[in-house]
Amino acid sequence: QVQLVESGGGLVQPGGSLRLSCAASLSIFSFTRMGWYRQAPGKERELVTTITSGGRTNSADSAKGRFTISSDHAKNTVYLQMNSLEPDDTAVYYCTIRNYDGIDYWGKGTLVTVSS
């Protein structure tokens, strides 16, 4: 059973930056895809950005140019660097990883609040 633990959320002013981290309990070399989704209050969970083991990324239009996904395989950690944050970015952010059997694992989420 894979465990994912997100951290780095918090309160930030509009225009600010945050970096989210997702620590996996197993080597992230074991996974075909890693990424981030988010769920705002009263809305459905939506894609932020994902990256495959081959380096292919898939990002929401709202994330392009502002959010960057990266990973540190030595630390089994996935990151989401978020810049130029806006109030509409307020949401719970979830880390997800897919294994070679096509099973998706999810973290419990970390809350990001963008407000002045």
PDB file of C-alpha atoms in Angstrom:
ATOM      1  CA  GLN A   1       0.000   0.000   0.000  1.00  0.00           C
ATOM      2  CA  VAL A   2       1.442   3.321  -1.071  1.00  0.00           C
ATOM      3  CA  GLN A   3       1.127   6.284   1.238  1.00  0.00           C
ATOM      4  CA  LEU A   4       1.376   9.858   0.042  1.00  0.00           C
ATOM      5  CA  VAL A   5       1.750  12.773   2.414  1.00  0.00           C
ATOM      6  CA  GLU A   6       1.349  16.321   1.161  1.00  0.00           C
ATOM      7  CA  SER A   7       2.743  19.385   2.888  1.00  0.00           C
ATOM      8  CA  GLY A   8       3.465  23.027   2.192  1.00  0.00           C
ATOM      9  CA  GLY A   9      -0.044  24.424   2.048  1.00  0.00           C
ATOM     10  CA  GLY A  10      -1.095  27.528   3.900  1.00  0.00           C
ATOM     11  CA  LEU A  11      -2.279  31.093   3.602  1.00  0.00           C
ATOM     12  CA  VAL A  12      -0.647  33.276   0.964  1.00  0.00           C
ATOM     13  CA  GLN A  13      -1.459  36.692  -0.445  1.00  0.00           C
ATOM     14  CA  PRO A  14      -2.464  37.152  -4.085  1.00  0.00           C
ATOM     15  CA  GLY A  15       0.621  37.238  -6.260  1.00  0.00           C
ATOM     16  CA  GLY A  16       2.577  35.107  -3.815  1.00  0.00           C
ATOM     17  CA  SER A  17       4.175  31.695  -4.185  1.00  0.00           C
ATOM     18  CA  LEU A  18       4.045  28.337  -2.458  1.00  0.00           C
ATOM     19  CA  ARG A  19       5.783  25.030  -2.979  1.00  0.00           C
ATOM     20  CA  LEU A  20       3.852  21.902  -2.177  1.00  0.00           C
ATOM     21  CA  SER A  21       5.594  18.618  -1.436  1.00  0.00           C
ATOM     22  CA  CYS A  22       4.333  15.050  -1.685  1.00  0.00           C
ATOM     23  CA  ALA A  23       6.367  12.362   0.035  1.00  0.00           C
ATOM     24  CA  ALA A  24       5.754   8.792  -1.162  1.00  0.00           C
ATOM     25  CA  SER A  25       6.312   5.704   0.968  1.00  0.00           C
ATOM     26  CA  LEU A  26       7.836   3.822  -1.991  1.00  0.00           C
ATOM     27  CA  SER A  27      10.302   4.684  -4.700  1.00  0.00           C
ATOM     28  CA  ILE A  28       8.690   6.937  -7.271  1.00  0.00           C
ATOM     29  CA  PHE A  29      10.579   4.998  -9.914  1.00  0.00           C
ATOM     30  CA  SER A  30       7.745   2.486  -9.401  1.00  0.00           C
ATOM     31  CA  PHE A  31       5.180   4.811 -10.902  1.00  0.00           C
ATOM     32  CA  THR A  32       4.154   5.731 -14.417  1.00  0.00           C
ATOM     33  CA  ARG A  33       2.568   9.059 -13.608  1.00  0.00           C
ATOM     34  CA  MET A  34       2.699  11.624 -10.809  1.00  0.00           C
ATOM     35  CA  GLY A  35       0.704  14.753 -10.373  1.00  0.00           C
ATOM     36  CA  TRP A  36      -1.510  17.164  -8.569  1.00  0.00           C
ATOM     37  CA  TYR A  37      -5.247  17.765  -8.531  1.00  0.00           C
ATOM     38  CA  ARG A  38      -7.242  20.266  -6.529  1.00  0.00           C
ATOM     39  CA  GLN A  39     -10.747  20.700  -5.177  1.00  0.00           C
ATOM     40  CA  ALA A  40     -12.171  24.097  -4.388  1.00  0.00           C
ATOM     41  CA  PRO A  41     -15.109  24.518  -1.996  1.00  0.00           C
ATOM     42  CA  GLY A  42     -18.323  23.439  -3.667  1.00  0.00           C
ATOM     43  CA  LYS A  43     -16.559  22.229  -6.793  1.00  0.00           C
ATOM     44  CA  GLU A  44     -15.407  18.920  -8.215  1.00  0.00           C
ATOM     45  CA  ARG A  45     -11.821  17.783  -8.063  1.00  0.00           C
ATOM     46  CA  GLU A  46      -9.893  18.982 -11.112  1.00  0.00           C
ATOM     47  CA  LEU A  47      -6.553  18.441 -12.760  1.00  0.00           C
ATOM     48  CA  VAL A  48      -3.715  20.808 -11.970  1.00  0.00           C
ATOM     49  CA  THR A  49      -0.781  19.064 -13.632  1.00  0.00           C
ATOM     50  CA  THR A  50       0.684  15.609 -14.130  1.00  0.00           C
ATOM     51  CA  ILE A  51       3.908  14.227 -15.498  1.00  0.00           C
ATOM     52  CA  THR A  52       4.605  10.744 -16.813  1.00  0.00           C
ATOM     53  CA  SER A  53       7.737   8.694 -16.268  1.00  0.00           C
ATOM     54  CA  GLY A  54       8.636   9.637 -19.837  1.00  0.00           C
ATOM     55  CA  GLY A  55       8.490  13.319 -18.978  1.00  0.00           C
ATOM     56  CA  ARG A  56       5.207  14.139 -20.709  1.00  0.00           C
ATOM     57  CA  THR A  57       3.203  16.775 -18.849  1.00  0.00           C
ATOM     58  CA  ASN A  58      -0.502  17.508 -18.879  1.00  0.00           C
ATOM     59  CA  SER A  59      -1.611  20.753 -17.260  1.00  0.00           C
ATOM     60  CA  ALA A  60      -4.789  22.702 -16.824  1.00  0.00           C
ATOM     61  CA  ASP A  61      -4.866  25.991 -18.692  1.00  0.00           C
ATOM     62  CA  SER A  62      -5.054  27.786 -15.355  1.00  0.00           C
ATOM     63  CA  ALA A  63      -1.752  26.212 -14.303  1.00  0.00           C
ATOM     64  CA  LYS A  64       0.267  26.797 -17.450  1.00  0.00           C
ATOM     65  CA  GLY A  65       2.951  29.390 -17.005  1.00  0.00           C
ATOM     66  CA  ARG A  66       2.423  29.607 -13.250  1.00  0.00           C
ATOM     67  CA  PHE A  67       2.717  26.101 -11.775  1.00  0.00           C
ATOM     68  CA  THR A  68       5.609  23.681 -12.245  1.00  0.00           C
ATOM     69  CA  ILE A  69       5.793  20.029 -11.282  1.00  0.00           C
ATOM     70  CA  SER A  70       9.097  18.403 -10.402  1.00  0.00           C
ATOM     71  CA  SER A  71      10.422  15.425  -8.501  1.00  0.00           C
ATOM     72  CA  ASP A  72      13.361  14.285  -6.444  1.00  0.00           C
ATOM     73  CA  HIS A  73      13.728  10.529  -6.904  1.00  0.00           C
ATOM     74  CA  ALA A  74      16.318  10.267  -4.156  1.00  0.00           C
ATOM     75  CA  LYS A  75      13.761  11.635  -1.688  1.00  0.00           C
ATOM     76  CA  ASN A  76      10.724   9.933  -3.286  1.00  0.00           C
ATOM     77  CA  THR A  77       9.100  13.349  -3.359  1.00  0.00           C
ATOM     78  CA  VAL A  78       7.028  15.236  -5.908  1.00  0.00           C
ATOM     79  CA  TYR A  79       6.779  19.007  -5.800  1.00  0.00           C
ATOM     80  CA  LEU A  80       4.405  21.637  -7.121  1.00  0.00           C
ATOM     81  CA  GLN A  81       5.845  25.123  -7.376  1.00  0.00           C
ATOM     82  CA  MET A  82       3.027  27.648  -7.585  1.00  0.00           C
ATOM     83  CA  ASN A  83       3.695  31.256  -8.532  1.00  0.00           C
ATOM     84  CA  SER A  84       1.472  34.273  -9.114  1.00  0.00           C
ATOM     85  CA  LEU A  85      -1.236  32.752  -6.977  1.00  0.00           C
ATOM     86  CA  GLU A  86      -4.776  34.045  -7.306  1.00  0.00           C
ATOM     87  CA  PRO A  87      -7.818  33.752  -5.034  1.00  0.00           C
ATOM     88  CA  ASP A  88      -9.292  31.232  -7.513  1.00  0.00           C
ATOM     89  CA  ASP A  89      -6.376  28.937  -6.695  1.00  0.00           C
ATOM     90  CA  THR A  90      -7.804  28.444  -3.217  1.00  0.00           C
ATOM     91  CA  ALA A  91      -8.436  24.716  -2.827  1.00  0.00           C
ATOM     92  CA  VAL A  92      -7.313  21.510  -1.238  1.00  0.00           C
ATOM     93  CA  TYR A  93      -4.440  20.175  -3.320  1.00  0.00           C
ATOM     94  CA  TYR A  94      -4.039  16.420  -3.707  1.00  0.00           C
ATOM     95  CA  CYS A  95      -1.020  14.473  -4.798  1.00  0.00           C
ATOM     96  CA  THR A  96      -1.609  11.403  -6.936  1.00  0.00           C
ATOM     97  CA  ILE A  97       0.609   8.650  -8.261  1.00  0.00           C
ATOM     98  CA  ARG A  98      -0.239   5.854 -10.725  1.00  0.00           C
ATOM     99  CA  ASN A  99       1.555   2.508 -10.646  1.00  0.00           C
ATOM    100  CA  TYR A 100       2.282   0.193 -13.554  1.00  0.00           C
ATOM    101  CA  ASP A 101      -0.980  -1.676 -12.920  1.00  0.00           C
ATOM    102  CA  GLY A 102      -2.923   1.525 -13.533  1.00  0.00           C
ATOM    103  CA  ILE A 103      -3.887   1.981  -9.905  1.00  0.00           C
ATOM    104  CA  ASP A 104      -4.036   5.555  -8.662  1.00  0.00           C
ATOM    105  CA  TYR A 105      -3.038   6.471  -5.135  1.00  0.00           C
ATOM    106  CA  TRP A 106      -4.050   9.694  -3.455  1.00  0.00           C
ATOM    107  CA  GLY A 107      -2.842  11.727  -0.537  1.00  0.00           C
ATOM    108  CA  LYS A 108      -5.176  13.323   1.977  1.00  0.00           C
ATOM    109  CA  GLY A 109      -4.560  16.804   0.635  1.00  0.00           C
ATOM    110  CA  THR A 110      -3.143  20.099   1.799  1.00  0.00           C
ATOM    111  CA  LEU A 111      -5.135  23.324   1.939  1.00  0.00           C
ATOM    112  CA  VAL A 112      -3.997  26.374  -0.002  1.00  0.00           C
ATOM    113  CA  THR A 113      -5.750  29.649   0.734  1.00  0.00           C
ATOM    114  CA  VAL A 114      -5.020  32.709  -1.372  1.00  0.00           C
ATOM    115  CA  SER A 115      -6.364  35.809   0.292  1.00  0.00           C
ATOM    116  CA  SER A 116      -5.358  39.293   1.313  1.00  0.00           C
TER     117      SER A 116
END
